[in-house]
PDB file of C-alpha atoms and ligand atoms in Angstrom:
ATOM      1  CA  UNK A   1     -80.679 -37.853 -18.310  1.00  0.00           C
ATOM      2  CA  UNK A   2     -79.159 -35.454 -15.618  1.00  0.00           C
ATOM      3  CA  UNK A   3     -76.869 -37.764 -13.509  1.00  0.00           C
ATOM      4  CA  UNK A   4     -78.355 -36.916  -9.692  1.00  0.00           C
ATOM      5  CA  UNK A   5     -76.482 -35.736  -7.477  1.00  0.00           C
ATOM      6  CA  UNK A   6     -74.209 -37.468  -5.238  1.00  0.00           C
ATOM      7  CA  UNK A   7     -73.858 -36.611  -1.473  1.00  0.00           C
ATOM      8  CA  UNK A   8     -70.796 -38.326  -1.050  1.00  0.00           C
ATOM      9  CA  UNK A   9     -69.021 -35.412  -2.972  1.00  0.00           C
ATOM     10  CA  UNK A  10     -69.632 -32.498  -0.188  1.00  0.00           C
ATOM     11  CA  UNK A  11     -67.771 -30.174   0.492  1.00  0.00           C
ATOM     12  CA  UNK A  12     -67.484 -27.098   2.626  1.00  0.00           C
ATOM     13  CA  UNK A  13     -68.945 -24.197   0.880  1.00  0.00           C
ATOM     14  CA  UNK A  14     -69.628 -21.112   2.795  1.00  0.00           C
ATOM     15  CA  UNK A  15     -71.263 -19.807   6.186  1.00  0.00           C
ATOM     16  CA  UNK A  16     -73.782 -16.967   5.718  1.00  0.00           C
ATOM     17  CA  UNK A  17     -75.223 -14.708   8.573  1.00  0.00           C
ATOM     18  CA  UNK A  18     -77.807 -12.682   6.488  1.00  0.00           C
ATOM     19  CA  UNK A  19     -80.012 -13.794   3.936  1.00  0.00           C
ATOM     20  CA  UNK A  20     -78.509 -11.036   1.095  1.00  0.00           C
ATOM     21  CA  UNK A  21     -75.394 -13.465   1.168  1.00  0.00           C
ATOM     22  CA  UNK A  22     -76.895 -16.311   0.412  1.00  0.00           C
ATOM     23  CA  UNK A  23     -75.246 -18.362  -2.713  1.00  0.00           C
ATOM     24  CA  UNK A  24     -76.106 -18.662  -6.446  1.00  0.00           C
ATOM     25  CA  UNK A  25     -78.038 -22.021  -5.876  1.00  0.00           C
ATOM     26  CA  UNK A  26     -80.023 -24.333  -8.454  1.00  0.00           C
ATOM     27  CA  UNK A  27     -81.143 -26.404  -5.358  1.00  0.00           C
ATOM     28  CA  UNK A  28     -81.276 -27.105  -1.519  1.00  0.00           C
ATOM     29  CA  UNK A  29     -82.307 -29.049   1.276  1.00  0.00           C
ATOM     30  CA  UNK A  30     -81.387 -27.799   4.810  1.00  0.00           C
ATOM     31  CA  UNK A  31     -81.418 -29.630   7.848  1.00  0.00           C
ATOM     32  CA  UNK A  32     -83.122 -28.405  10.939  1.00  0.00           C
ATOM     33  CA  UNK A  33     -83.193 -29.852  14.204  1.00  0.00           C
ATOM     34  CA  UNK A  34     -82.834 -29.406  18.125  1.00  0.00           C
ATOM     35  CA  UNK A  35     -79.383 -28.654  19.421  1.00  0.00           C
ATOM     36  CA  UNK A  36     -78.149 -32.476  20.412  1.00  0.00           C
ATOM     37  CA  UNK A  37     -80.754 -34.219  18.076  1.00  0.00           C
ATOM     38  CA  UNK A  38     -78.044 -35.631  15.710  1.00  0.00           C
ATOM     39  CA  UNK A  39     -78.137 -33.459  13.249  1.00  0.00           C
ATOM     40  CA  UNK A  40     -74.297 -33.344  12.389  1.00  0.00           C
ATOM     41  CA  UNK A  41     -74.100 -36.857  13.011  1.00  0.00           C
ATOM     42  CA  UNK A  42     -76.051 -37.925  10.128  1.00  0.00           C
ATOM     43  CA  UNK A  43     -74.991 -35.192   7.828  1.00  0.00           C
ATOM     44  CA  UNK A  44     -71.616 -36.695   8.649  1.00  0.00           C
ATOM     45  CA  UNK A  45     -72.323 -39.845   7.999  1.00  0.00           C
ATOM     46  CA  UNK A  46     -74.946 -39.276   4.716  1.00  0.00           C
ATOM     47  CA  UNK A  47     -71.808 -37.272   3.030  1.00  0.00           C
ATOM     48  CA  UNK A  48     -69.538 -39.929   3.995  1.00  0.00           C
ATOM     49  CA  UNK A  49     -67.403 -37.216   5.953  1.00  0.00           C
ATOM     50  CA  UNK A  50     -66.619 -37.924   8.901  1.00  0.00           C
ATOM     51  CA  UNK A  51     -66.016 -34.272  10.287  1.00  0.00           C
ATOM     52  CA  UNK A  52     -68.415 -32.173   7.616  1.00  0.00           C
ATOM     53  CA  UNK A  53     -70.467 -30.957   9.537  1.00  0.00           C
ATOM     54  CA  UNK A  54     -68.444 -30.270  12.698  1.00  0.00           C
ATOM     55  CA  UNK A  55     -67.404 -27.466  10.734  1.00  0.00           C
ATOM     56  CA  UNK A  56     -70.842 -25.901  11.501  1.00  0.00           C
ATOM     57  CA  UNK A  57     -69.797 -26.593  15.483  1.00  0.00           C
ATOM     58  CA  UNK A  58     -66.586 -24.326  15.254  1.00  0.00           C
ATOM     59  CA  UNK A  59     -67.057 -21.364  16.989  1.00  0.00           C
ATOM     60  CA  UNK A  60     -68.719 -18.726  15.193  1.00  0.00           C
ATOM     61  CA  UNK A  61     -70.505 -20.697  12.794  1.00  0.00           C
ATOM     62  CA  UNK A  62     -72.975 -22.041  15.334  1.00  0.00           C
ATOM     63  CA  UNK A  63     -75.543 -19.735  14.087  1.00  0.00           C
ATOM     64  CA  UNK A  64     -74.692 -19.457  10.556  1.00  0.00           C
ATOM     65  CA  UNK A  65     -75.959 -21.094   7.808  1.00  0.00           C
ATOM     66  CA  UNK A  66     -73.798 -23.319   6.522  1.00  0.00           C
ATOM     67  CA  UNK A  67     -73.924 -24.540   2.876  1.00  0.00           C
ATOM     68  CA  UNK A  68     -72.144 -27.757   1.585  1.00  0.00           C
ATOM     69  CA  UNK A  69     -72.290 -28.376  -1.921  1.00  0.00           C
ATOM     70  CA  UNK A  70     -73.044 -31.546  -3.265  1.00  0.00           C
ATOM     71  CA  UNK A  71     -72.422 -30.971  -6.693  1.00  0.00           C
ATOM     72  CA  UNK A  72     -72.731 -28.174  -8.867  1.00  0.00           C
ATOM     73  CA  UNK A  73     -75.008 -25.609  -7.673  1.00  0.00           C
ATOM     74  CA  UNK A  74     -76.783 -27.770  -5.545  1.00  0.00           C
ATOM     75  CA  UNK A  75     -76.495 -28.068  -1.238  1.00  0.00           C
ATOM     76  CA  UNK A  76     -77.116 -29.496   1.799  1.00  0.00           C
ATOM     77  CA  UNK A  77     -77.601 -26.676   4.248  1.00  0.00           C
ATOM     78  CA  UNK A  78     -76.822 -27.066   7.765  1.00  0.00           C
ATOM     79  CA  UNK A  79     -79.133 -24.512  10.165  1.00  0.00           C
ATOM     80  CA  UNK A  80     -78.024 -23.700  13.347  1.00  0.00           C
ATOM     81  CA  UNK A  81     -79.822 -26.140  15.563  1.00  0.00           C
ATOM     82  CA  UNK A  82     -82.084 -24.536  18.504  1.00  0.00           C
ATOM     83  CA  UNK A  83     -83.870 -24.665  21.419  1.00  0.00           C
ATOM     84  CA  UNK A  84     -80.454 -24.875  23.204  1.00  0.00           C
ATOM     85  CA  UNK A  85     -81.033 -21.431  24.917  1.00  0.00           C
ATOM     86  CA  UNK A  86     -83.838 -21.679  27.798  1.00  0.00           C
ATOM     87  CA  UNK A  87     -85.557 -18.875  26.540  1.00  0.00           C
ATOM     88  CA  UNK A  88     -89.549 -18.552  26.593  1.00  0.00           C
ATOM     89  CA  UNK A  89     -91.004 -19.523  23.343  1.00  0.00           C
ATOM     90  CA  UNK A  90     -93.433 -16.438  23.593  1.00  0.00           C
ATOM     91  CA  UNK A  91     -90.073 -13.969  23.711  1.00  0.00           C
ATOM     92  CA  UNK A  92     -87.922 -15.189  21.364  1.00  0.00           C
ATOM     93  CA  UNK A  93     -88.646 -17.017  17.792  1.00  0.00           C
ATOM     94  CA  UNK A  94     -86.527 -19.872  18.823  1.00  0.00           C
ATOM     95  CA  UNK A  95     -84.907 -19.848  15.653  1.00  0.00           C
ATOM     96  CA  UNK A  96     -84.200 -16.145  14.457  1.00  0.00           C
ATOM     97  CA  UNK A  97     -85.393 -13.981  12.209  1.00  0.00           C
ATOM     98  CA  UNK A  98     -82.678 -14.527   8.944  1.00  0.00           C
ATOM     99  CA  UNK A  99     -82.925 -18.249   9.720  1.00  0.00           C
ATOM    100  CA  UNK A 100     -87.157 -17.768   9.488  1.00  0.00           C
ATOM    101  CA  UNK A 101     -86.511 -15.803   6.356  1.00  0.00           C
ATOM    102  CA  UNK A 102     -84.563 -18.335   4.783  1.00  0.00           C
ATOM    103  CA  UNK A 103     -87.313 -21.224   5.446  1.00  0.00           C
ATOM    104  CA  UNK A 104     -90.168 -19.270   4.202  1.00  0.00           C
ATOM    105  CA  UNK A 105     -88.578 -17.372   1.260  1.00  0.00           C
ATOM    106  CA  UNK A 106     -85.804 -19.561  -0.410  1.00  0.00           C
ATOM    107  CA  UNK A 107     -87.175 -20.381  -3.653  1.00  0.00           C
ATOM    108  CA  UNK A 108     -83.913 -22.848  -4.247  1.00  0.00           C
ATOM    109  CA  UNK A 109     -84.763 -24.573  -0.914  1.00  0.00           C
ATOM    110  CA  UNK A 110     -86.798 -27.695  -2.506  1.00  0.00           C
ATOM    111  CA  UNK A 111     -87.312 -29.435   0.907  1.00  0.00           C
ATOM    112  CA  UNK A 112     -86.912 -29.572   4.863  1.00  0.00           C
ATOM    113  CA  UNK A 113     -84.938 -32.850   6.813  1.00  0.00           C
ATOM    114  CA  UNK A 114     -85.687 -32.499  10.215  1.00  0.00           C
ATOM    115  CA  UNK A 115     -83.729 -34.400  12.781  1.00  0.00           C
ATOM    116  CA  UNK A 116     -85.280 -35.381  16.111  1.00  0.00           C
ATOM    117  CA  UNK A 117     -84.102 -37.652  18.698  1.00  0.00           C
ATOM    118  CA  UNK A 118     -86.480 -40.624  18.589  1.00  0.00           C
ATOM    119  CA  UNK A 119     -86.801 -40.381  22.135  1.00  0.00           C
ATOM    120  CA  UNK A 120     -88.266 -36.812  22.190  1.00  0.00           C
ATOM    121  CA  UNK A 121     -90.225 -36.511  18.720  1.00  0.00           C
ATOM    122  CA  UNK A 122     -92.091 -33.406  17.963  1.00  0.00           C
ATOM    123  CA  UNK A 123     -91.553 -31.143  20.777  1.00  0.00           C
ATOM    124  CA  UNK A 124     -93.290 -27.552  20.840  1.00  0.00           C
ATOM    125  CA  UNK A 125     -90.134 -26.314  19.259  1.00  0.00           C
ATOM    126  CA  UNK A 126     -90.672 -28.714  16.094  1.00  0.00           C
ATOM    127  CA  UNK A 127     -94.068 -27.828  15.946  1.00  0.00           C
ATOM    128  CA  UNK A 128     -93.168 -24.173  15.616  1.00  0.00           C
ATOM    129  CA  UNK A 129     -90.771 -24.137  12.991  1.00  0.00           C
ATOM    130  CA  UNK A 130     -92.695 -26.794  10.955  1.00  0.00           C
ATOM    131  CA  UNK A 131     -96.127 -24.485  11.196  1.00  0.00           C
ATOM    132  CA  UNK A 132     -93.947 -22.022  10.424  1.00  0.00           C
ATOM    133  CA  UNK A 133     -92.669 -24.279   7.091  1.00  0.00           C
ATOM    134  CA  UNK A 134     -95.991 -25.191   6.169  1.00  0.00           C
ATOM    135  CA  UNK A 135     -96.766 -22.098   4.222  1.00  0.00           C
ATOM    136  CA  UNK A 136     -95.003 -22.844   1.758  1.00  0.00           C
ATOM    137  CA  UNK A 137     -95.712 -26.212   0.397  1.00  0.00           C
ATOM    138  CA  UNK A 138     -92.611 -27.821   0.531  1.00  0.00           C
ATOM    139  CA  UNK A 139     -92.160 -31.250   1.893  1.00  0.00           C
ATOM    140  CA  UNK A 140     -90.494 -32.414   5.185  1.00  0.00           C
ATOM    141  CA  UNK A 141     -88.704 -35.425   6.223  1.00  0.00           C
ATOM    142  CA  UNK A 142     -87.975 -36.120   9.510  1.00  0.00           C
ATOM    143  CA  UNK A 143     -85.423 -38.390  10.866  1.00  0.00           C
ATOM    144  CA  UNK A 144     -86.115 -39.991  13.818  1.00  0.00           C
ATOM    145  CA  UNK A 145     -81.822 -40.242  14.626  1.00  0.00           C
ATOM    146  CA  UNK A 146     -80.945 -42.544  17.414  1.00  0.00           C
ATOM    147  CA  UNK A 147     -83.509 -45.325  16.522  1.00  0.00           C
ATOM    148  CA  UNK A 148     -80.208 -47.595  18.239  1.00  0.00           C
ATOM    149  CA  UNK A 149     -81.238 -46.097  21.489  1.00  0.00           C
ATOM    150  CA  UNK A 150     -84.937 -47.772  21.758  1.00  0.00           C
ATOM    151  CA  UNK A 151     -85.600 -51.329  21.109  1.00  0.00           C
ATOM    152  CA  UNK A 152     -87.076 -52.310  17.451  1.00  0.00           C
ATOM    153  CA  UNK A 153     -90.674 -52.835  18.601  1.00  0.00           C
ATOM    154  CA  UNK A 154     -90.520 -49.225  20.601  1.00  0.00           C
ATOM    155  CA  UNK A 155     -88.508 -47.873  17.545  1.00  0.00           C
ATOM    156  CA  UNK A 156     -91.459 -48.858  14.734  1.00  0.00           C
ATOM    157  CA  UNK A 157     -94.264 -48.084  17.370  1.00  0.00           C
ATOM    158  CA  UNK A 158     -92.898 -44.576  17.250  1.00  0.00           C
ATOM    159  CA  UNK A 159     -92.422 -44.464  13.892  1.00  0.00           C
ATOM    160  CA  UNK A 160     -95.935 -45.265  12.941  1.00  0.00           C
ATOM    161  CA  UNK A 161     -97.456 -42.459  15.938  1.00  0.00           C
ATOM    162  CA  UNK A 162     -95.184 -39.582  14.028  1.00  0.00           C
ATOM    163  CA  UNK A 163     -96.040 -40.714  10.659  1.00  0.00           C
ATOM    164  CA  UNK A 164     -99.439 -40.841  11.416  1.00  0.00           C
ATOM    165  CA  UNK A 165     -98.973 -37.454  12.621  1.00  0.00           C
ATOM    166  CA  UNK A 166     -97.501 -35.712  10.263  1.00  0.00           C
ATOM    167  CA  UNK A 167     -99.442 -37.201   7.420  1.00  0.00           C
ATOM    168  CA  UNK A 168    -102.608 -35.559   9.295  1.00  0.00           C
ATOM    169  CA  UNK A 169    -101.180 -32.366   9.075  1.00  0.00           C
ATOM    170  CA  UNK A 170     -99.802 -32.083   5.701  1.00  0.00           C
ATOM    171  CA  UNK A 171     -99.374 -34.923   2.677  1.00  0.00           C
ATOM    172  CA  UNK A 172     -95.983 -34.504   2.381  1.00  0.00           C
ATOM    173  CA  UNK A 173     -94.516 -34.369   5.632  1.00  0.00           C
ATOM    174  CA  UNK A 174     -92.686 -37.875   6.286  1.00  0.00           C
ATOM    175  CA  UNK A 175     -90.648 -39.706   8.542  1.00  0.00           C
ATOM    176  CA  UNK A 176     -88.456 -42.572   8.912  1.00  0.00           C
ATOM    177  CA  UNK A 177     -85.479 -43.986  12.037  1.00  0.00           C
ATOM    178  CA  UNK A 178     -82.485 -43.483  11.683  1.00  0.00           C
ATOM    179  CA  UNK A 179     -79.194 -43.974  13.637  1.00  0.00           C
ATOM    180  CA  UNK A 180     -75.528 -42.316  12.874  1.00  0.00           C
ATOM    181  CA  UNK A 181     -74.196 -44.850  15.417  1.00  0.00           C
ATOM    182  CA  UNK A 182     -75.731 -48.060  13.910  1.00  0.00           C
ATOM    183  CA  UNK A 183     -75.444 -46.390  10.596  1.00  0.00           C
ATOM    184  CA  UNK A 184     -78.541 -47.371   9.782  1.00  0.00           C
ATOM    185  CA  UNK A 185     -81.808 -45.578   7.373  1.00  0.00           C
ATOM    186  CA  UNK A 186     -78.975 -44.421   5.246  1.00  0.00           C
ATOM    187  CA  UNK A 187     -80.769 -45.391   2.176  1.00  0.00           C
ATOM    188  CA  UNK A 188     -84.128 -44.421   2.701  1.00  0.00           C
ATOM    189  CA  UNK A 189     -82.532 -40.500   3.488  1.00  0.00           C
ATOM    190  CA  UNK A 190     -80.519 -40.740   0.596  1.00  0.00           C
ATOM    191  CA  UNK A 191     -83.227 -41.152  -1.757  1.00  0.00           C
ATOM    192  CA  UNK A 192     -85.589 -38.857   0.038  1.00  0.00           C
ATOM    193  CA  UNK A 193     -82.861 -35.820  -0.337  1.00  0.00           C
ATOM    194  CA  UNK A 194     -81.606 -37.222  -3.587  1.00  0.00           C
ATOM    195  CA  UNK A 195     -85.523 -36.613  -5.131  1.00  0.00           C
ATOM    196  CA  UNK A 196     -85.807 -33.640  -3.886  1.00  0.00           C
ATOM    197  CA  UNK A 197     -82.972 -32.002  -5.220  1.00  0.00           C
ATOM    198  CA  UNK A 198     -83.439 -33.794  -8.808  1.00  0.00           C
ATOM    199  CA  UNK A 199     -86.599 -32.646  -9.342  1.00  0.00           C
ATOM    200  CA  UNK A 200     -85.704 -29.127 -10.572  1.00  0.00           C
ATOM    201  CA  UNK A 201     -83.357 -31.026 -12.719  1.00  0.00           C
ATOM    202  CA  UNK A 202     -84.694 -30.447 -16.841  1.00  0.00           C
ATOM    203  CA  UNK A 203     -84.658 -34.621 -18.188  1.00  0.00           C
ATOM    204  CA  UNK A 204     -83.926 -34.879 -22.161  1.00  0.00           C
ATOM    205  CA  UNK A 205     -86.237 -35.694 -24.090  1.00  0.00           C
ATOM    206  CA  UNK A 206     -86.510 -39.327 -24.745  1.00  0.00           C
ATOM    207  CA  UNK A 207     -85.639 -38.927 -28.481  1.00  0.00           C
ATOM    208  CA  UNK A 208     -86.226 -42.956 -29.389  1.00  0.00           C
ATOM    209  CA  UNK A 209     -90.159 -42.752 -27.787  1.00  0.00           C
ATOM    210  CA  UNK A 210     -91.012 -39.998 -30.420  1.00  0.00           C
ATOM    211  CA  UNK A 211     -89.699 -42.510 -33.241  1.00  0.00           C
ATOM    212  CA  UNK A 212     -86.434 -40.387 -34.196  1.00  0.00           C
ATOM    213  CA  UNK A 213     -83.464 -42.229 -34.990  1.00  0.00           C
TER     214      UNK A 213
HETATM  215  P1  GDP B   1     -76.448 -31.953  16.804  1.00  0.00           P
HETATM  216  O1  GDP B   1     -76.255 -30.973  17.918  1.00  0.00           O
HETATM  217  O2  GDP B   1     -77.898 -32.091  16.447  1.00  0.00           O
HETATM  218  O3  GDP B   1     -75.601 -31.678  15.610  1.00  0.00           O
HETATM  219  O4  GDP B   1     -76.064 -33.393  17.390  1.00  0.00           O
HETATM  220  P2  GDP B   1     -74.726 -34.278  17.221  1.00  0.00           P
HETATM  221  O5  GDP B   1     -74.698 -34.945  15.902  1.00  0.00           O
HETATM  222  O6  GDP B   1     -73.545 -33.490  17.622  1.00  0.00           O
HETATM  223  O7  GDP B   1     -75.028 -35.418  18.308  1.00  0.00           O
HETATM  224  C1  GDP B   1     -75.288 -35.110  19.667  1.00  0.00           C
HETATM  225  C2  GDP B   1     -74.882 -36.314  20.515  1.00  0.00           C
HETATM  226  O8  GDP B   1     -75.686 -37.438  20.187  1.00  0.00           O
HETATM  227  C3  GDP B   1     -73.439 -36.738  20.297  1.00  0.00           C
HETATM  228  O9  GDP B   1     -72.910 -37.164  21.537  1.00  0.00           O
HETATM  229  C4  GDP B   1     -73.554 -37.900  19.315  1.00  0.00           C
HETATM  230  O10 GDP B   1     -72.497 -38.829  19.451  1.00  0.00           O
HETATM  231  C5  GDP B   1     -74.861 -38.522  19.738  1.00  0.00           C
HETATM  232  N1  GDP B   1     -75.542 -39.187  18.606  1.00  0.00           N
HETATM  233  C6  GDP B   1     -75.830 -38.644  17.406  1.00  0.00           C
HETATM  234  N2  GDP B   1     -76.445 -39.542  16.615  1.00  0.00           N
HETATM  235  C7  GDP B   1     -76.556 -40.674  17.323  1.00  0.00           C
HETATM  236  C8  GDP B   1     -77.115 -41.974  17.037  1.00  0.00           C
HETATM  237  O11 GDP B   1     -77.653 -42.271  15.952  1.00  0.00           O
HETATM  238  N3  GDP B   1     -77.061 -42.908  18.045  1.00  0.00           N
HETATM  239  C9  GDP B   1     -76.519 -42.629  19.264  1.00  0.00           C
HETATM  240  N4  GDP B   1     -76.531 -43.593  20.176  1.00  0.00           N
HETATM  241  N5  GDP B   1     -75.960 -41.423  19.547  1.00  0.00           N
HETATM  242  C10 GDP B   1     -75.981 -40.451  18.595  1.00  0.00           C
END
């Protein structure tokens, strides 16, 4: 079989502004999230680097999409986080237009990790972009990043509220805590991301189940 691939390996690959420069790609997940949710924390610390993805903080890559590769042909994607700019939801798509393109129309993309602080799950803003996701199928995980910050009984209580609300709104939106500073729900992302972008991956045939030699 395919070995999966390893996060651990990242690396910086490119920063795209429009969607015609997007790279050859077998598969993707891209991670989405309010400005100051955590989001480059725990890419940080699920690729084992401890300054990946402050490379999406430099200036002029804020609202790029930045791809790191994981292993061959296959990424984590960093989108710009948003909501930072108080602007109306009803006059701006708080996310763009190239980075709404991308979500809706990148076959590669096989799945969405959403980062919100545990404190503030599922504002209006997350709501938007994942109605805006929906569409096409594809399944979401959410961290809930900062799980350190509440105590363990607040933490799990909600945990089970947003799991309980995103599995009434689609079957394969899912959640678990997380913290970057307690390094913590490392595993349980790992897998999630590590299924996702396995799944396109061809398996041999098992040769010794058909009886050949
Ligand atoms: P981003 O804007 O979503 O990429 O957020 P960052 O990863 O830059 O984090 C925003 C702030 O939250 C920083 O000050 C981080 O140190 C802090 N932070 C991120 N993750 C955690 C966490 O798991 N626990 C705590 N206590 N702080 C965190």
């Amino acid at each position: 079989m395919t070995a999966k691939p390893v996060l651990n390996r990242a690396q910086f690959h490119t920063s795209v502004a429009q969607l015609r420069d997007l790279p050859y790609s077998r598969a993707e997940v891209a991670f989405a999230g309010r400005s100051n949710a955590g989001k480059s924390s725990a890419l940080n610390l699920l690729t084992r680097k401890n300054r990946l993805a402050y490379t999406s903080k430099t200036p002029g890559r804020t609202q790029l999409i930045n791809f790191f590769e994981v292993d061959a042909d296959t990424y984590l994607v960093d989108l710009p986080g948003y909501g930072y700019a108080k602007v109306p939801l009803a006059t701006r798509a708080p996310w763009g237009r190239v980075l709404g393109e991308y979500l809706r129309t990148r076959d590669q993309l096989a799945g969405l990790a959403l980062v919100m602080d545990v404190r503030h799950p599922l504002t209006e803003l997350d709501w938007g972009l994942l109605e805006w996701f929906r569409p096409t199928g594809k399944p979401v995980h959410v961290l809930l990043t900062k799980a350190d910050k509440l105590s363990r009984s607040a933490a799990l209580q909600t945990l089970r509220v947003v799991r309980n609300t995103l599995a009434a709104a689609s079957s394969n939106w899912t959640a678990q805590l997380f913290s970057s500073l307690k390094q913590t729900g490392v595993d349980d992302a790992e897998a999630a991301l590590r299924s996702w972008l396995a799944t396109d991956q061809p398996e041999e045939p098992d040769l010794e189940g058909l009886g050949v030699p």
